[in-house]
């Protein structure tokens, strides 16, 4: 009889349907039964010896929260008989309820050694404990995980010991992840954490990868990619990373309608073993990145989320380097502007009849707006690598780019400006939302930055909201560097560096309006009507050995 190996994860949820993801120990029929009578079933599919199901649940009632159970071939497997957590629920909020969006990135899931956590309390664990202790208290309506859900290049001691039991760690890639089976180990280590397992079973989640889901500096440059492809281990590492991402993360990002129209999902479910079909898909994504779209859109009532792939969709050729390939950029523009009214009818302070949404969230693992010195250094580096100062500076620039991780939006100047222009367009006019928020992680600290445009002021409140890590650390030198990066002397230094690179001024200016804050943390946006409120909380250890979330800032955005 099949057992529950991992999950359940509540992934997609709207007013009438949801999807629940599970991994099982063998082939079976997975079933979700809700207390209100709604239910769904799905037969498992097989990938590389593992069995999975994504169960669609229909017939849900808007504005309710219903408890659910998971059955495999008719046997109850969730909740566990000895569970110390409240029952998992599927909630279907309505527009009147507003929306609570929690987000963060960079969760290194290594279990504490000897009971002491080397990088401090885990913000997701701490959030889970708070919600479990008071289930009636406002909980997130959705959790956005903005990259580095697993670290394929920085494994725990326990995983390193496990790897050593299956292969020679003196051979590349050493104590990093090499194949699909090893990727599954990372997800078990991360998602079998009891608090996180329960939280993901009861709060819908949206995910996107960043570099550590595959390897540090993934797709930094064409030269970097050529060096990686010259190794004898990279191909298997990349294909396994993409395959496991599709199974463990991407499938749950999609709506039931999108799943029904997905030929790959149909293929893996219709064959006894979908490994070859998924591997061929991953190989195509590697050889022709523009043929695959990892970005996606989710609408939560009057809130639109666009989760943007800022890793695999890049164009890396130095003479036409962009963060998004042309097809991806066109898709993003279409999704942002779809449904926007173009009439000049009057609007009041509470609503806009021409607006397709009240709040636009752009999720991109890498921040759009960085500390000014960091931005200028990245723009300068892009110019050097592009040959602005000759071949010698180009070689030096590539070395600096890799060593200092200079590959954010600022390192793709045309893409930086294009995103700014698109945000300004989306935030202006009778169909403008109340807020446009760029949600990011990656940089192991949190801050708020607000842009402005010369000669025009968008009607929407626009902000870069950066929050990381959920569970990781940042050296003191990096902390000091990021603090200095926002200062007036740093801005002056940045301008001098940019002049050396003959860099054009960016099309947008910005200022920091909050932070930088350092620690394991989570941000929450509370969206109600056309109002928006931001809260940042950090996980702190109490004297009694418990952990708690401490509010660092709580402010209105609109």
XYZ file of C-alpha atoms in Angstrom:
558
model
C 0.000 0.000 0.000
C 1.365 3.438 -0.979
C 2.234 5.891 1.758
C 2.575 9.677 1.830
C 6.207 10.530 1.251
C 5.981 14.324 1.025
C 3.201 16.878 1.236
C 0.416 17.656 1.033
C 1.100 21.112 -0.373
C -1.869 23.363 -1.007
C -0.793 25.153 -4.172
C -3.392 26.845 -6.384
C -6.593 28.142 -4.754
C -9.320 30.489 -5.977
C -12.988 31.008 -5.126
C -14.143 27.603 -6.342
C -11.190 25.231 -6.865
C -7.753 24.303 -5.598
C -4.885 21.893 -6.251
C -3.117 19.754 -3.662
C 0.317 18.257 -4.445
C 1.638 15.024 -2.937
C 4.531 12.639 -3.373
C 3.770 9.010 -2.564
C 5.856 5.887 -2.010
C 4.203 4.019 -4.891
C 1.569 4.216 -7.619
C -1.923 4.892 -6.304
C -4.985 7.097 -6.539
C -4.708 10.206 -4.378
C -7.907 11.753 -3.076
C -8.663 14.965 -1.203
C -11.896 15.018 0.807
C -13.155 18.262 2.295
C -15.444 18.641 5.276
C -17.968 20.548 3.144
C -18.317 17.612 0.734
C -16.073 18.897 -2.041
C -13.383 16.519 -3.214
C -11.003 15.548 -5.996
C -8.936 12.594 -7.143
C -5.875 12.047 -9.331
C -3.806 9.042 -10.323
C -0.098 9.343 -9.558
C 2.493 9.749 -12.299
C 6.073 8.459 -12.198
C 9.305 10.432 -12.632
C 12.727 8.827 -12.077
C 11.321 6.193 -9.735
C 9.231 8.670 -7.707
C 5.449 8.981 -7.690
C 3.488 12.237 -7.602
C -0.054 13.530 -7.904
C -1.572 16.971 -8.229
C -5.149 16.629 -7.058
C -7.708 19.157 -8.383
C -10.431 19.972 -5.876
C -13.618 21.523 -7.250
C -16.954 22.661 -5.877
C -15.509 24.914 -3.165
C -17.672 27.703 -1.774
C -16.281 31.263 -1.995
C -15.631 32.947 1.316
C -15.188 29.731 3.295
C -12.432 27.637 4.850
C -12.972 23.903 4.859
C -10.869 21.239 6.540
C -9.537 18.492 4.302
C -8.010 15.029 4.483
C -5.797 13.117 2.045
C -6.412 9.471 1.142
C -4.252 7.091 -0.914
C -6.215 4.202 -2.415
C -8.897 4.896 0.166
C -6.572 4.875 3.206
C -6.275 8.068 5.254
C -2.718 9.466 5.304
C -3.253 13.122 6.259
C -3.480 14.479 8.853
C -1.255 12.056 10.758
C -2.963 10.426 13.729
C -0.430 11.964 16.122
C -0.416 15.461 14.560
C 0.115 18.337 16.984
C -1.123 20.856 14.432
C -4.658 22.061 13.676
C -6.463 20.547 10.706
C -5.274 21.696 7.277
C -7.831 23.819 5.458
C -8.543 25.105 1.963
C -9.642 28.733 2.226
C -11.395 30.597 -0.584
C -11.399 34.317 0.315
C -13.606 36.763 -1.567
C -12.705 40.238 -2.814
C -14.439 41.732 0.242
C -12.054 39.870 2.539
C -9.008 41.617 1.130
C -5.747 39.820 0.501
C -2.746 39.035 2.729
C 0.337 38.220 0.666
C 3.409 37.000 2.567
C 6.704 36.710 0.711
C 10.406 36.081 1.071
C 13.279 34.085 -0.408
C 16.473 32.209 0.364
C 15.618 29.405 2.767
C 18.572 27.202 3.591
C 16.810 24.229 5.120
C 19.644 22.527 6.980
C 18.356 21.182 10.305
C 19.964 22.686 13.425
C 22.943 20.724 14.748
C 22.624 19.814 18.422
C 19.494 21.926 18.758
C 21.268 25.193 17.901
C 20.499 26.894 14.606
C 23.698 28.363 13.190
C 21.870 31.030 11.170
C 19.127 31.885 13.659
C 15.416 31.065 13.799
C 13.699 30.102 10.544
C 11.088 32.731 9.637
C 8.805 30.144 7.967
C 8.982 27.851 10.983
C 8.170 30.790 13.234
C 5.282 31.956 11.051
C 3.907 28.421 11.044
C 4.077 28.163 14.834
C 2.203 31.451 15.203
C -0.564 30.466 12.798
C -0.891 27.018 14.384
C -1.128 28.506 17.875
C -4.009 30.778 16.865
C -5.736 29.449 13.734
C -8.448 32.124 13.918
C -5.903 34.922 13.701
C -5.350 36.456 10.271
C -3.080 34.129 8.302
C -1.544 34.718 4.874
C -3.913 34.096 1.987
C -0.945 33.169 -0.180
C 2.764 32.617 0.352
C 5.158 33.749 -2.385
C 8.540 32.009 -2.323
C 10.806 34.113 -4.527
C 13.745 31.833 -5.149
C 16.352 29.602 -3.546
C 13.771 27.215 -2.146
C 16.605 24.655 -2.128
C 20.377 25.087 -2.253
C 21.871 22.659 -4.749
C 25.353 24.087 -4.212
C 25.384 24.504 -0.413
C 24.242 21.298 1.233
C 23.931 20.484 4.929
C 26.283 18.164 6.803
C 23.563 15.495 6.862
C 23.057 15.706 3.102
C 26.806 15.711 2.491
C 27.071 12.487 4.492
C 24.199 11.003 2.457
C 25.880 12.016 -0.811
C 29.127 10.388 0.288
C 27.240 7.121 0.693
C 26.222 7.041 -2.967
C 29.219 8.480 -4.903
C 32.809 9.753 -4.670
C 32.743 13.372 -3.474
C 36.308 13.913 -4.706
C 34.951 13.943 -8.254
C 32.967 16.897 -9.644
C 30.534 18.238 -8.662
C 31.844 17.177 -5.258
C 29.492 17.807 -2.375
C 26.961 19.581 -4.569
C 23.831 18.057 -6.072
C 24.473 15.956 -9.188
C 21.197 14.352 -10.315
C 17.436 14.084 -9.874
C 17.585 11.659 -6.957
C 19.828 14.051 -5.058
C 17.452 16.926 -5.745
C 14.649 14.927 -4.120
C 16.797 14.756 -0.987
C 16.879 18.571 -0.836
C 13.095 18.826 -1.054
C 12.640 16.194 1.651
C 15.037 18.033 3.920
C 13.219 21.318 3.341
C 9.557 20.324 3.194
C 9.498 17.525 5.792
C 10.308 20.099 8.462
C 7.106 19.645 10.559
C 6.248 23.337 10.856
C 6.900 24.079 7.196
C 5.089 20.932 6.094
C 1.954 21.968 7.955
C 2.180 25.603 6.821
C 2.448 24.574 3.163
C -0.517 22.236 3.624
C -2.809 25.050 4.697
C -1.554 28.240 2.974
C -1.545 28.342 -0.864
C 1.889 28.997 -2.348
C 3.425 30.402 -5.531
C 7.092 29.764 -6.300
C 9.839 30.760 -8.715
C 13.469 29.653 -8.918
C 16.644 31.659 -8.456
C 20.262 30.674 -8.948
C 20.845 28.380 -5.945
C 17.929 26.180 -7.028
C 20.435 25.157 -9.721
C 23.837 26.746 -8.922
C 25.232 30.067 -7.747
C 25.447 32.637 -10.579
C 23.252 30.527 -12.862
C 23.249 32.181 -16.313
C 25.449 35.069 -15.257
C 26.905 35.420 -18.755
C 27.551 33.646 -22.034
C 31.158 33.019 -21.003
C 30.028 31.504 -17.693
C 27.588 29.219 -19.501
C 30.250 28.090 -21.981
C 32.574 27.194 -19.118
C 29.846 25.180 -17.399
C 28.903 23.320 -20.569
C 32.535 22.314 -20.991
C 32.381 20.233 -17.786
C 31.245 16.606 -17.750
C 28.694 17.102 -14.932
C 26.807 20.279 -15.805
C 24.317 18.780 -18.268
C 22.979 16.258 -15.757
C 22.899 18.875 -13.004
C 20.923 21.361 -15.073
C 18.448 18.881 -16.524
C 17.835 17.390 -13.072
C 17.365 20.873 -11.616
C 14.794 21.827 -14.241
C 13.019 18.473 -14.032
C 12.739 18.607 -10.248
C 11.660 22.257 -10.349
C 8.840 21.382 -12.754
C 7.645 18.552 -10.512
C 8.075 20.096 -7.084
C 7.402 23.774 -7.798
C 6.134 24.719 -11.255
C 3.197 22.302 -11.520
C 1.543 23.801 -8.473
C 1.905 27.336 -9.827
C -0.596 26.573 -12.594
C -4.376 26.721 -12.507
C -6.495 23.632 -13.280
C -7.329 25.122 -16.693
C -3.639 25.700 -17.464
C -2.820 22.168 -16.374
C -5.561 20.763 -18.611
C -4.017 22.567 -21.609
C -0.393 21.619 -20.796
C 0.873 18.944 -23.229
C 3.787 17.965 -20.982
C 1.498 17.386 -18.006
C -0.731 15.241 -20.213
C 2.265 13.287 -21.508
C 3.716 12.391 -18.110
C 0.290 11.308 -16.841
C -0.558 9.182 -19.890
C 2.596 7.063 -19.870
C 3.695 4.486 -17.281
C 6.883 6.496 -16.749
C 7.083 10.173 -17.655
C 10.831 10.524 -17.099
C 11.822 10.590 -20.772
C 9.142 13.136 -21.678
C 10.161 15.442 -18.834
C 13.857 15.044 -19.596
C 13.261 15.941 -23.250
C 11.363 19.030 -22.101
C 14.243 20.063 -19.816
C 16.749 19.510 -22.634
C 14.695 21.753 -24.908
C 14.543 24.406 -22.183
C 18.342 24.275 -21.999
C 19.045 24.381 -25.725
C 16.307 26.899 -26.584
C 15.276 28.846 -23.458
C 12.772 30.934 -25.419
C 10.763 27.785 -26.182
C 9.752 27.362 -22.530
C 7.984 29.836 -20.246
C 8.504 29.515 -16.513
C 6.837 32.854 -15.778
C 3.150 32.802 -14.902
C 0.199 34.932 -13.879
C -2.166 34.575 -10.943
C -5.198 36.771 -10.282
C -6.457 36.987 -6.703
C -9.668 38.956 -7.025
C -8.553 42.522 -7.687
C -4.844 41.713 -7.213
C -2.732 40.565 -10.163
C 0.522 38.669 -9.604
C 3.027 38.241 -12.402
C 5.839 35.916 -11.377
C 8.746 36.630 -13.709
C 11.556 34.252 -14.597
C 14.701 36.360 -14.254
C 17.114 33.413 -14.603
C 16.340 31.069 -17.485
C 14.750 33.665 -19.795
C 17.911 35.716 -20.222
C 19.646 36.577 -23.481
C 23.349 36.276 -22.664
C 25.110 37.413 -25.852
C 27.059 40.540 -24.870
C 25.911 42.511 -27.920
C 22.198 41.984 -27.139
C 22.206 41.110 -23.452
C 18.756 41.305 -21.794
C 17.153 39.954 -18.649
C 14.133 38.712 -20.634
C 14.106 37.360 -24.169
C 11.815 39.215 -26.605
C 8.971 36.729 -26.236
C 9.129 36.881 -22.453
C 9.225 40.677 -22.466
C 6.198 40.790 -24.794
C 4.350 38.343 -22.539
C 5.040 40.475 -19.464
C 3.784 43.602 -21.189
C 0.647 41.845 -22.402
C -0.148 40.473 -18.948
C 0.382 43.811 -17.227
C -1.772 45.772 -19.668
C -4.453 43.130 -20.329
C -7.892 44.417 -19.333
C -6.788 48.004 -18.808
C -9.469 50.546 -19.696
C -8.622 53.402 -22.003
C -11.539 55.755 -21.457
C -11.391 59.060 -19.621
C -14.301 58.437 -17.259
C -14.036 59.894 -13.790
C -12.938 57.735 -10.881
C -13.288 58.210 -7.138
C -10.815 57.543 -4.345
C -12.122 54.046 -3.596
C -12.329 52.438 -7.021
C -11.602 52.865 -10.705
C -14.117 51.385 -13.103
C -11.452 51.174 -15.841
C -8.916 49.297 -13.754
C -8.385 45.600 -14.424
C -6.926 45.270 -10.940
C -6.360 47.417 -7.859
C -2.868 46.099 -7.101
C -0.127 44.813 -9.397
C 2.545 42.544 -7.932
C 5.611 41.784 -10.049
C 7.544 38.920 -8.513
C 11.157 38.749 -9.664
C 13.749 36.940 -7.584
C 16.329 39.653 -8.310
C 15.628 43.227 -7.149
C 14.939 45.815 -9.800
C 16.094 48.750 -7.626
C 19.338 48.223 -5.718
C 21.510 50.450 -3.516
C 22.782 53.165 -5.834
C 26.453 52.212 -5.627
C 25.629 48.571 -6.387
C 23.485 49.626 -9.353
C 26.226 51.814 -10.807
C 28.877 49.132 -10.355
C 26.684 46.581 -12.152
C 25.953 48.990 -15.015
C 29.668 49.807 -15.279
C 30.525 46.108 -15.277
C 28.020 45.432 -18.066
C 29.705 48.142 -20.142
C 33.160 46.707 -19.455
C 32.102 43.174 -20.385
C 30.473 44.549 -23.502
C 33.802 45.975 -24.686
C 33.254 49.658 -23.921
C 36.864 49.986 -22.719
C 38.477 47.290 -24.829
C 39.293 43.599 -24.589
C 41.464 43.866 -21.491
C 38.700 45.521 -19.496
C 36.213 42.997 -20.890
C 38.240 40.096 -19.479
C 38.661 41.882 -16.171
C 34.962 42.743 -16.104
C 33.939 39.100 -16.562
C 36.148 38.065 -13.657
C 34.619 40.780 -11.471
C 31.082 39.910 -12.603
C 31.409 36.320 -11.474
C 33.265 37.072 -8.264
C 30.885 39.792 -7.081
C 27.594 38.328 -8.435
C 26.936 41.371 -10.636
C 23.918 40.056 -12.525
C 20.794 41.811 -11.252
C 18.497 43.980 -13.394
C 21.096 46.750 -13.192
C 23.541 44.499 -15.049
C 21.086 44.446 -17.971
C 20.673 48.225 -18.480
C 18.222 48.067 -21.380
C 16.014 45.630 -19.432
C 16.219 47.804 -16.325
C 14.974 50.817 -18.281
C 12.333 48.811 -20.138
C 10.866 47.487 -16.889
C 10.790 51.009 -15.498
C 8.977 52.308 -18.568
C 6.457 49.471 -18.398
C 5.786 50.061 -14.693
C 5.283 53.777 -15.305
C 2.860 53.019 -18.146
C 0.943 50.497 -16.044
C 0.729 52.936 -13.141
C -0.511 55.911 -15.152
C -3.940 56.855 -16.471
C -7.583 56.143 -15.695
C -6.995 52.406 -15.534
C -4.048 52.631 -13.152
C -3.967 50.402 -10.080
C -3.518 51.882 -6.628
C -0.129 50.219 -6.187
C 2.582 48.557 -8.254
C 4.952 46.514 -6.101
C 8.085 44.764 -7.323
C 8.638 41.853 -4.929
C 12.174 40.455 -4.730
C 14.673 38.603 -2.567
C 18.205 37.288 -3.242
C 20.300 39.946 -1.485
C 19.931 38.659 2.106
C 18.419 41.797 3.546
C 15.183 43.752 3.327
C 14.429 47.277 2.219
C 11.847 49.519 0.570
C 12.773 51.763 -2.356
C 10.472 54.090 -4.298
C 11.180 55.262 -7.868
C 10.400 58.516 -9.625
C 10.417 59.476 -13.289
C 11.540 62.794 -14.726
C 8.643 64.680 -16.269
C 5.927 62.259 -15.193
C 4.463 60.916 -11.992
C 2.484 57.662 -12.117
C -0.904 57.679 -10.464
C -0.063 54.401 -8.707
C 2.198 54.168 -5.684
C 5.240 52.243 -6.933
C 7.675 50.453 -4.632
C 10.496 47.933 -4.717
C 9.888 45.581 -1.776
C 12.831 43.302 -1.088
C 12.781 40.602 1.581
C 15.401 37.931 2.219
C 16.514 35.693 3.724
C 13.820 33.496 5.191
C 16.569 31.388 6.744
C 20.181 32.186 5.957
C 22.961 34.544 6.960
C 24.945 37.459 5.614
C 28.548 38.276 6.642
C 29.270 41.513 8.461
C 31.285 42.803 5.505
C 28.269 42.429 3.226
C 26.025 44.153 5.764
C 28.372 47.096 5.945
C 28.647 47.195 2.166
C 24.893 47.319 1.622
C 24.463 50.013 4.279
C 27.181 52.102 2.663
C 25.696 51.487 -0.784
C 22.687 53.680 0.017
C 24.728 56.598 1.408
C 25.451 59.941 -0.249
C 29.211 59.256 -0.540
C 28.388 55.916 -2.172
C 26.145 57.645 -4.708
C 28.961 60.032 -5.602
C 31.395 57.141 -5.947
C 28.895 55.249 -8.079
C 28.510 58.178 -10.458
C 32.281 58.321 -10.970
C 32.401 54.589 -11.694
C 29.500 54.900 -14.138
C 31.276 57.730 -15.966
C 34.293 55.493 -16.443
C 32.005 52.974 -18.106
C 30.386 55.689 -20.248
C 27.044 54.503 -18.846
C 23.912 56.419 -19.733
C 21.954 57.581 -16.687
C 19.127 55.186 -15.796
C 15.668 56.206 -16.978
C 14.373 56.229 -13.411
C 15.691 57.559 -10.116
C 14.826 56.148 -6.709
C 15.282 56.605 -3.000
C 15.339 54.224 -0.088
C 12.324 54.729 2.176
C 12.898 51.824 4.570
C 15.754 49.628 5.747
C 18.152 48.075 5.220
C 17.056 45.400 7.697
C 19.073 42.248 8.340
C 17.844 38.959 9.774
C 15.609 35.994 8.963
C 12.408 37.722 7.934
C 9.114 37.720 6.087
C 7.153 40.588 4.512
C 3.374 40.762 4.304
C 1.256 42.985 2.093
C -2.338 43.457 3.246
C -4.453 44.602 0.313
C -8.039 45.723 0.824
C -9.907 47.669 -1.844
C -7.377 50.195 -3.088
C -5.484 50.391 0.190
C -2.226 48.587 0.899
C -0.267 48.055 4.087
C 3.235 46.613 4.464
C 4.596 44.744 7.463
C 8.087 43.297 7.919
C 8.661 40.753 10.679
C 11.880 39.129 11.844
C 12.233 35.762 13.576
C 13.824 36.204 17.005
C 14.735 33.740 19.740
C 13.068 34.218 23.122
C 14.801 33.553 26.421
C 12.585 30.527 27.038
C 13.912 28.810 23.898
C 10.881 29.570 21.726
C 10.930 31.806 18.669
C 8.647 34.676 17.737
C 8.106 37.100 14.866
C 8.905 40.675 15.827
C 7.443 43.536 13.782
C 10.218 45.721 12.381
C 8.084 48.080 10.312
C 4.357 48.456 9.689
C 3.303 51.182 7.275
C 0.711 52.212 4.727
C 1.645 52.082 1.057
C -1.665 53.376 -0.288
